[in-house]
Tab-separated table of C-alpha atoms (C1' of nucleotides) in Angstrom:
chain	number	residue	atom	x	y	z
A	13	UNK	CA	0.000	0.000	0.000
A	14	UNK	CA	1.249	3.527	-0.869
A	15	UNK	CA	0.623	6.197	2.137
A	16	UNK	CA	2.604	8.422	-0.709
A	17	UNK	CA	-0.962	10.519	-0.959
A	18	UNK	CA	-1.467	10.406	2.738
A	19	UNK	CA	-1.763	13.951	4.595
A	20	UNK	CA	1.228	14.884	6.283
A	21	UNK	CA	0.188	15.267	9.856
A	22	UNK	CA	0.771	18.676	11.317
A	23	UNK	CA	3.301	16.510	14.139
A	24	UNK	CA	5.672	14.111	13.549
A	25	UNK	CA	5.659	12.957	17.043
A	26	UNK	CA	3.798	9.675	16.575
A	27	UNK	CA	7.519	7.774	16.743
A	28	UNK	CA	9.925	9.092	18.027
A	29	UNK	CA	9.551	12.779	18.027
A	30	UNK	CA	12.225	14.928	17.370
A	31	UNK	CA	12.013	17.705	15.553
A	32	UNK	CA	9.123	20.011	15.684
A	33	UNK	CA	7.913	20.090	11.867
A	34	UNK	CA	7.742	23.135	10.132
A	35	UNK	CA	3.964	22.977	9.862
A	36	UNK	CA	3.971	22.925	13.704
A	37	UNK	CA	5.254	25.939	13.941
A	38	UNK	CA	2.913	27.308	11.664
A	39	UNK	CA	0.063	26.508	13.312
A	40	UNK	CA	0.867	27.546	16.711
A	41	UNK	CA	-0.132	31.456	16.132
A	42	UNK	CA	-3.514	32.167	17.391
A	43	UNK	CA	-6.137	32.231	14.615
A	44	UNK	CA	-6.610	36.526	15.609
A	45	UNK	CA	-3.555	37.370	16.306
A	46	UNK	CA	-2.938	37.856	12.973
A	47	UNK	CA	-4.834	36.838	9.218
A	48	UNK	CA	-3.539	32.826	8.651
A	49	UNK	CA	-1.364	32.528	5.629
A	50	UNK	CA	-2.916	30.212	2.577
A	51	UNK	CA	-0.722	26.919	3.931
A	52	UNK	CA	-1.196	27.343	7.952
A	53	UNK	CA	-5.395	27.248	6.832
A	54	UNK	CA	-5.176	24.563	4.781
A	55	UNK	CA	-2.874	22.599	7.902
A	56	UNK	CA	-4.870	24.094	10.412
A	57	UNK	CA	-8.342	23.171	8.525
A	58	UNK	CA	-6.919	19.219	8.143
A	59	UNK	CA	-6.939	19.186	12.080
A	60	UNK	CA	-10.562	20.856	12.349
A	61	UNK	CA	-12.010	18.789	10.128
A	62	UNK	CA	-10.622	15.650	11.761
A	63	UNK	CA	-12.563	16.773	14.498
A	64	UNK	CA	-15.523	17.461	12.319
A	65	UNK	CA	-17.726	14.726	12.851
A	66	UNK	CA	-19.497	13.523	16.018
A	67	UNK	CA	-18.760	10.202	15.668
A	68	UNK	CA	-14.678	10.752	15.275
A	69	UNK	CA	-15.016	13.547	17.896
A	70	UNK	CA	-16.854	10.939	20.239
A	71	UNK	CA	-13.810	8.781	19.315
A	72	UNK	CA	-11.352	11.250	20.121
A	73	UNK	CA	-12.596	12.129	23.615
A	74	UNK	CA	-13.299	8.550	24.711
A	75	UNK	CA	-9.156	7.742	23.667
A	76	UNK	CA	-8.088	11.145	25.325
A	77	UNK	CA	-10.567	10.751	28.421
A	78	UNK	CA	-9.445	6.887	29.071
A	79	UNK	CA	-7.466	5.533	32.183
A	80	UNK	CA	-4.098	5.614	31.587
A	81	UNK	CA	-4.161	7.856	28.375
A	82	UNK	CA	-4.548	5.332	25.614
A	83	UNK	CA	-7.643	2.770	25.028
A	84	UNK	CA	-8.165	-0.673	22.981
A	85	UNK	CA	-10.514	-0.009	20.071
A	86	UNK	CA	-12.477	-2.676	21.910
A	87	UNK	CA	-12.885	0.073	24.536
A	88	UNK	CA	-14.387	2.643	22.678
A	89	UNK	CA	-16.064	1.075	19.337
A	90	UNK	CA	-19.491	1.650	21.045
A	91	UNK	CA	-20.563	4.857	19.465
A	92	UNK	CA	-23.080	3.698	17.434
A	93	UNK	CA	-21.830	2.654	13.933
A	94	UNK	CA	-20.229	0.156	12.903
A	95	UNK	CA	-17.414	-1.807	13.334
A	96	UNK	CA	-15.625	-0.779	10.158
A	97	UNK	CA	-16.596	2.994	9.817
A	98	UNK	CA	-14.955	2.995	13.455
A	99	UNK	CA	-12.237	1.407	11.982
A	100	UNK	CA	-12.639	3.908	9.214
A	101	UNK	CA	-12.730	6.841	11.654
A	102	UNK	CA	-9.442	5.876	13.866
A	103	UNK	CA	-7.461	6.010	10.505
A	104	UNK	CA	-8.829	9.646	10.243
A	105	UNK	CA	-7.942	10.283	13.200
A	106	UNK	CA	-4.637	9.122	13.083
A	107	UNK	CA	-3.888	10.551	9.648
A	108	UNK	CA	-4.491	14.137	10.926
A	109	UNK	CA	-2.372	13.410	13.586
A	110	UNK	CA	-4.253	13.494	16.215
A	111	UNK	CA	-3.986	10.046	17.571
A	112	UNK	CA	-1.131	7.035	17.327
A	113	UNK	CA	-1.975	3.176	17.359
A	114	UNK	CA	-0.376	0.248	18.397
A	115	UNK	CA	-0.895	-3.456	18.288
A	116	UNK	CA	-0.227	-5.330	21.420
A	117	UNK	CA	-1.068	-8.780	21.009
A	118	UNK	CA	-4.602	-9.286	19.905
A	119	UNK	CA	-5.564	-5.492	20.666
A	120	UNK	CA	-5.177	-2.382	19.243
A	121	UNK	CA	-4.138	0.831	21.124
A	122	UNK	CA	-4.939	4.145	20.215
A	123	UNK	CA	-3.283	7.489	22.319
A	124	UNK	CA	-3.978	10.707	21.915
A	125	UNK	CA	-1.044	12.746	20.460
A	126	UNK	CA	-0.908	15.606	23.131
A	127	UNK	CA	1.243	18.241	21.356
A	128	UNK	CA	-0.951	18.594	18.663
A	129	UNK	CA	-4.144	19.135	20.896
A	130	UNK	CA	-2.048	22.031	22.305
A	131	UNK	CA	-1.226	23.236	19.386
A	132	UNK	CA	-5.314	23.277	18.416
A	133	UNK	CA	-5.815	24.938	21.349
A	134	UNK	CA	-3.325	27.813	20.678
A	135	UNK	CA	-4.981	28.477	17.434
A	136	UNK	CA	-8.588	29.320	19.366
A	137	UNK	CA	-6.427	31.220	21.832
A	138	UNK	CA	-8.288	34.705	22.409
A	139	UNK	CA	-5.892	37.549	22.854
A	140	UNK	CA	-6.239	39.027	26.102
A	141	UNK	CA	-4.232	41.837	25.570
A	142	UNK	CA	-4.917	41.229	21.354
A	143	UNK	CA	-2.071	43.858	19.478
A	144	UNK	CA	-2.634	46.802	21.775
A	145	UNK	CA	0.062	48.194	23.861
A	146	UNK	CA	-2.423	49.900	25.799
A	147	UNK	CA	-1.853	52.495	28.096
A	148	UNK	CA	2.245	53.042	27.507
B	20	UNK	CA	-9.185	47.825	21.475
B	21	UNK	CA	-9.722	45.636	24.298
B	22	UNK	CA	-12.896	42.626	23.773
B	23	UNK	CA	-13.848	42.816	27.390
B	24	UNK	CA	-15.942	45.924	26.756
B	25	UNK	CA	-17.603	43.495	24.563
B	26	UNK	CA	-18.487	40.705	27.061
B	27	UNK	CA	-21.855	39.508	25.809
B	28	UNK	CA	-23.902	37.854	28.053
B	29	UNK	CA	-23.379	34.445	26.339
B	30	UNK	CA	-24.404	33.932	22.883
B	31	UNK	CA	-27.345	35.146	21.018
B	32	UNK	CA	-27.068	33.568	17.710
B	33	UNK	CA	-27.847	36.288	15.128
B	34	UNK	CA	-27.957	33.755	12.856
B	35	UNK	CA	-32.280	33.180	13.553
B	36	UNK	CA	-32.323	30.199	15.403
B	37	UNK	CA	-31.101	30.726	18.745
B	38	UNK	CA	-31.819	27.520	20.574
B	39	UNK	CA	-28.804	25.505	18.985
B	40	UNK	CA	-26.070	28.164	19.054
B	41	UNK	CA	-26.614	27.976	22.917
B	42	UNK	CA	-25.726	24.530	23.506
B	43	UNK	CA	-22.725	25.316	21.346
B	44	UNK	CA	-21.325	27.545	23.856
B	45	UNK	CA	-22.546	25.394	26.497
B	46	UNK	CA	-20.236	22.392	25.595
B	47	UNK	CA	-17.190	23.494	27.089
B	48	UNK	CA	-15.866	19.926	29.072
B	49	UNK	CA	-12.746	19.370	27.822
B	50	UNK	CA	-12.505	16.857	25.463
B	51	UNK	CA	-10.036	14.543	27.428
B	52	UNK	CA	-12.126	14.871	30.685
B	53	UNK	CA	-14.485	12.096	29.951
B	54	UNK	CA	-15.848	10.783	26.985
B	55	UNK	CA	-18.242	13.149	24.807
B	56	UNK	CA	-21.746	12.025	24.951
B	57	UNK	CA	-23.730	12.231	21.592
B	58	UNK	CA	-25.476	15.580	21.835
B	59	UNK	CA	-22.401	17.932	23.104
B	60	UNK	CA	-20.409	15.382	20.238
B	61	UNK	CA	-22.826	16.949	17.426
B	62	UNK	CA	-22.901	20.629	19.017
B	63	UNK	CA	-18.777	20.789	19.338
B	64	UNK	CA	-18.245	18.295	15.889
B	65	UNK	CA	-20.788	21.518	14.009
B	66	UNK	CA	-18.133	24.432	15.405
B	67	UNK	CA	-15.229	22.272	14.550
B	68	UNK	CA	-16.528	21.315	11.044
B	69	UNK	CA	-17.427	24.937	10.099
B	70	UNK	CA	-13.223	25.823	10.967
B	71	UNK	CA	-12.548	22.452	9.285
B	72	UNK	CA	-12.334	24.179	5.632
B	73	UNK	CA	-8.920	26.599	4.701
B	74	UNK	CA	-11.402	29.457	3.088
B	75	UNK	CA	-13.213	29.289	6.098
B	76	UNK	CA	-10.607	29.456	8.389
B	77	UNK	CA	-8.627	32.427	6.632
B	78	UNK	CA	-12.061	34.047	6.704
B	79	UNK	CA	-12.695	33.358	10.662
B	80	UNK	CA	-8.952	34.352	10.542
B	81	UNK	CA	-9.223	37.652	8.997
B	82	UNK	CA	-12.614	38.891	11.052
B	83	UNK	CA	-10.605	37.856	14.639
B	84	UNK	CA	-7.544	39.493	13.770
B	85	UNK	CA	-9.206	42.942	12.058
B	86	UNK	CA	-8.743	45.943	13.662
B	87	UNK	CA	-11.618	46.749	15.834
B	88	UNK	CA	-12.456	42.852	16.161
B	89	UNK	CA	-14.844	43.342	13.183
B	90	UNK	CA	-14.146	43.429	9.346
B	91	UNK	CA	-16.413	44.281	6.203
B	92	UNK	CA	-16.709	41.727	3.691
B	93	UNK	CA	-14.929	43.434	1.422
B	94	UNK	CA	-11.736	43.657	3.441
B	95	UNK	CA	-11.447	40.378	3.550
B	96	UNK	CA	-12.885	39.010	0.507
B	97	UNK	CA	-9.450	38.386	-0.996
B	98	UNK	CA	-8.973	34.695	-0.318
B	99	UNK	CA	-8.808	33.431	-3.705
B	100	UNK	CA	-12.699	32.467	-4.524
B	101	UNK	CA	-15.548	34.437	-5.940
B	102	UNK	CA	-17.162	36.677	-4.010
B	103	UNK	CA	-21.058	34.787	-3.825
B	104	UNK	CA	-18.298	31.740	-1.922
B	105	UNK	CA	-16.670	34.256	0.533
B	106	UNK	CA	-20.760	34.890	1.600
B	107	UNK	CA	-21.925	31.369	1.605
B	108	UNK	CA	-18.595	30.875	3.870
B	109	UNK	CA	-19.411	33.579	6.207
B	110	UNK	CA	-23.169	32.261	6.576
B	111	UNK	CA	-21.817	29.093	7.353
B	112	UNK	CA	-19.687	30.582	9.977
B	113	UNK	CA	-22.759	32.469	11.492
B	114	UNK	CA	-24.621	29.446	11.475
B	115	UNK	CA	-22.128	28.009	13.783
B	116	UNK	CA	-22.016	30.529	15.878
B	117	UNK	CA	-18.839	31.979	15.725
B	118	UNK	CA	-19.411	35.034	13.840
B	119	UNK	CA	-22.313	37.760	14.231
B	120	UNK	CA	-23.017	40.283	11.132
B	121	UNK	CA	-24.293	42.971	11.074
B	122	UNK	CA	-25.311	45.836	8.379
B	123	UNK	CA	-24.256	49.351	8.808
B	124	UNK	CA	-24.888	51.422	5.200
B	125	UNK	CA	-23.585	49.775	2.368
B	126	UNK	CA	-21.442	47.380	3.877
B	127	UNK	CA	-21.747	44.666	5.849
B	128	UNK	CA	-19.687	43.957	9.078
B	129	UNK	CA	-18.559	40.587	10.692
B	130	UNK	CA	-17.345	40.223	13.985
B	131	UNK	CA	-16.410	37.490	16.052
B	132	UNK	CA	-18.289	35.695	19.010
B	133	UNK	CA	-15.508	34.887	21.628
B	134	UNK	CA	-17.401	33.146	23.865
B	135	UNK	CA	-17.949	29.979	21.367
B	136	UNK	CA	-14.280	30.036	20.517
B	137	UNK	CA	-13.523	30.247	23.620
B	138	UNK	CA	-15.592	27.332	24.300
B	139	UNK	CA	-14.067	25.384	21.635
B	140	UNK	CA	-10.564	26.064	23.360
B	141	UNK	CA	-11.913	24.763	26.383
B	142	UNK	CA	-12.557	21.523	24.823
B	143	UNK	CA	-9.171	21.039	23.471
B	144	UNK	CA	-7.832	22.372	26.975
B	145	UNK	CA	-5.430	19.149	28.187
B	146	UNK	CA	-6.092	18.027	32.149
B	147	UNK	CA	-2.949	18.921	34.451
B	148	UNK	CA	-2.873	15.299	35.551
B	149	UNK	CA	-4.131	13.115	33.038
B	150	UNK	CA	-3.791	9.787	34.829
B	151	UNK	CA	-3.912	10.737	38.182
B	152	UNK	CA	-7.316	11.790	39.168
B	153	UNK	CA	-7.085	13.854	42.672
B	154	UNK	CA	-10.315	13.091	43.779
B	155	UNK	CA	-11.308	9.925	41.583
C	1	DG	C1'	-36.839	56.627	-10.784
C	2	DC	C1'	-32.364	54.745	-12.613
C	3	DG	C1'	-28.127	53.005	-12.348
C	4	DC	C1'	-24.126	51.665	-9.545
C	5	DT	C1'	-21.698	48.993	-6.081
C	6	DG	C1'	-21.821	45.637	-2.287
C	7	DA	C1'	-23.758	41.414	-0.559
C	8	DT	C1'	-26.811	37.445	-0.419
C	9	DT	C1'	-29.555	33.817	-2.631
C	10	DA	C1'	-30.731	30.151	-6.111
C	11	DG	C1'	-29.511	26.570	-8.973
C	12	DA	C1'	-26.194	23.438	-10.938
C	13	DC	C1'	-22.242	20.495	-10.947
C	14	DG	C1'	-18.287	17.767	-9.589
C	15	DT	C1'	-16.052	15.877	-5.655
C	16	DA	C1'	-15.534	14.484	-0.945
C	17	DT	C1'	-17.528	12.208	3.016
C	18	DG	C1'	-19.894	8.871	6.096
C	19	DT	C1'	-21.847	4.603	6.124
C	20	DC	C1'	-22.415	-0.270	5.487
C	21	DA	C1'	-21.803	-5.265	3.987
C	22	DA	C1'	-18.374	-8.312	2.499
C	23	DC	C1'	-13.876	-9.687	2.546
C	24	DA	C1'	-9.057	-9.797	4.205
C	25	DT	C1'	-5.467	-9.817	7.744
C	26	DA	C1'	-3.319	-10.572	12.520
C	27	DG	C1'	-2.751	-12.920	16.460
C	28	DA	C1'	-4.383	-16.466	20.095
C	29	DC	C1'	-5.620	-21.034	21.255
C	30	DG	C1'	-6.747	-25.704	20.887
D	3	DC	C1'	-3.674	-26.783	10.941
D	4	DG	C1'	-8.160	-24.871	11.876
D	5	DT	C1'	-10.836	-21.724	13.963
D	6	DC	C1'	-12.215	-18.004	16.633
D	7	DT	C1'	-11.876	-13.124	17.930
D	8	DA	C1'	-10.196	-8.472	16.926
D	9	DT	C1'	-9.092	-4.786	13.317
D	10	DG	C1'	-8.396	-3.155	8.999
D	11	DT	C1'	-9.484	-2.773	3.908
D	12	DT	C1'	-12.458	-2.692	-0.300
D	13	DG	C1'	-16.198	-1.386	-2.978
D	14	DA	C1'	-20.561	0.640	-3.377
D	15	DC	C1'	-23.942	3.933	-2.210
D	16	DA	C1'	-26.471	8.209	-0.749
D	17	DT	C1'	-25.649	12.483	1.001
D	18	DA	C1'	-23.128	16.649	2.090
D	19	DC	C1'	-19.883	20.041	0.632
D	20	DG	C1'	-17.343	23.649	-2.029
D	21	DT	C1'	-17.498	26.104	-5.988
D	22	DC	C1'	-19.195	28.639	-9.790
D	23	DT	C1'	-22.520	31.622	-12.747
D	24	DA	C1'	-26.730	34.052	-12.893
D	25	DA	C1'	-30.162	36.323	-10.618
D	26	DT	C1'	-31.893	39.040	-6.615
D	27	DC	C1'	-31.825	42.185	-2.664
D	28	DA	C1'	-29.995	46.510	-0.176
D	29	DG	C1'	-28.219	51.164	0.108
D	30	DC	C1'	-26.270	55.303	-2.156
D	31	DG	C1'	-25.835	58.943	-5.619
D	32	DC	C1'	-27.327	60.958	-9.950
DNA sequence: GCGCTGATTAGACGTATGTCAACATAGACG
DNA sequence: CGTCTATGTTGACATACGTCTAATCAGCGC
């Protein structure tokens, strides 16, 4: 199978992480702090739209919300489709970079890739104190 | 220009229908708190879906980051489709609930709604102690 | 009123997306 | 080896989505 066509995740950390990618960097600056260049929106818009769906967002939280910080599919495949559209969904999930998997054994692990989740939450970061140097 | 002049009491959906946009803003447990259940799933998947598209996103972008927290349509137009696409963009956005427009004159003026984005960072927002629950 | 500019709406069209049933693959266990 | 359980993949389908052109609505100035 080819993964050449595969979205580049905006984080390389799934395996040993290293070095922060340049699209990492690019979608750390809060979405009005200042207009988002053509590439950051289309980068930033992957990781939205991962999160886009209720079923893959259900998917998401029940991963990120699980003891220990990672779950079996077995775990969390109750969401109310089926067994192959949640199959469907993980590799979403895990293609915008959101989540890693792992096969121990029989079962499959899925984790929630934390940097990136930070890195979403930058984005919707309000300014407090937006671009004004106020009273100086 | 400082946004807490603006703090609105919590979201009043100038879209038409109010009802919805509320529970949007009211979904704000963090996603890896516990799992999603299917109705705060659909509310957070609609705000993440309408910033899941790059047009979108540069056009979010652009109102957030405009001086005076607001921008006209036609400052921000420029994103590299027709102009009928930049509208049906920004309705979309309304409909979620993140932006609120409003007609002054000629033009018309979007501004964002900072309590639903903040509400959408609160979701991403990562517990201090992930596997260590203080109080079970 | 008439025309002009800005913005939204309507309709159409191609593509992407979510879903399922059926099949394939991976490991465990007898 | 055969089989059973657990996941992933394939192919098909209906629907949603993004985009455009053309038409319509909303103010402003002549």
């Amino acid at each position: 199978m080819s993964n050449a066509t595969r979205a580049l995740p905006l984080l390389e950390a799934g395996a040993g992480v290293s070095g922060e990618d340049v699209a990492v960097a690019a979608c750390c600056a809060p979405l009005a702090e200042r207009p988002l260049g053509v590439e950051e929106s289309e980068a930033a818009a992957r990781m939205f739209k991962a999160l886009g769906d209720p079923v893959r967002l259900r998917l998401f939280s029940a991963v990120a919300s699980h003891e220990g910080g990672e779950a079996c599919v077995c775990d969390i495949s109750d969401v109310g489709v089926s067994q192959p559209t949640v199959s469907h969904h993980l590799k979403k999930l895990r293609e915008a970079g959101l989540l890693t998997s792992e096969r121990r054994g029989t079962w499959v692990y899925y984790r929630v890739e934390p940097a990136v989740l930070a890195a979403m939450g930058r984005l919707l970061a309000l300014p407090s104190a937006p671009s004004v140097p106020p009273a100086a």
